[in-house]
């Protein structure tokens, strides 16, 4: 479960980077 939270955070960060 902790990994899932971490992955979600990474995904959000990557999404933001992709947006830039």
Short mmCIF file of C-alpha atoms in Angstrom, two decimals:
data_model
loop_
_atom_site.label_atom_id
_atom_site.label_comp_id
_atom_site.label_asym_id
_atom_site.label_seq_id
_atom_site.Cartn_x
_atom_site.Cartn_y
_atom_site.Cartn_z
CA UNK A 1 0.00 0.00 0.00
CA UNK A 2 2.82 2.36 0.77
CA UNK A 3 4.33 1.66 -2.62
CA UNK A 4 1.04 2.57 -4.27
CA UNK A 5 1.05 5.96 -2.56
CA UNK A 6 4.62 6.54 -3.62
CA UNK A 7 3.90 5.55 -7.19
CA UNK A 8 0.91 7.88 -7.32
CA UNK A 9 3.11 10.73 -6.11
CA UNK A 10 5.67 9.93 -8.79
CA UNK A 11 2.95 9.75 -11.42
CA UNK A 12 1.62 13.15 -10.41
CA UNK A 13 5.13 14.59 -10.60
CA UNK A 14 5.73 13.00 -13.99
CA UNK A 15 2.39 14.31 -15.24
CA UNK A 16 3.39 17.81 -14.19
CA UNK A 17 6.71 17.42 -15.95
CA UNK A 18 4.96 16.20 -19.07
CA UNK A 19 2.71 19.24 -18.96
CA UNK A 20 5.66 21.60 -18.97
#
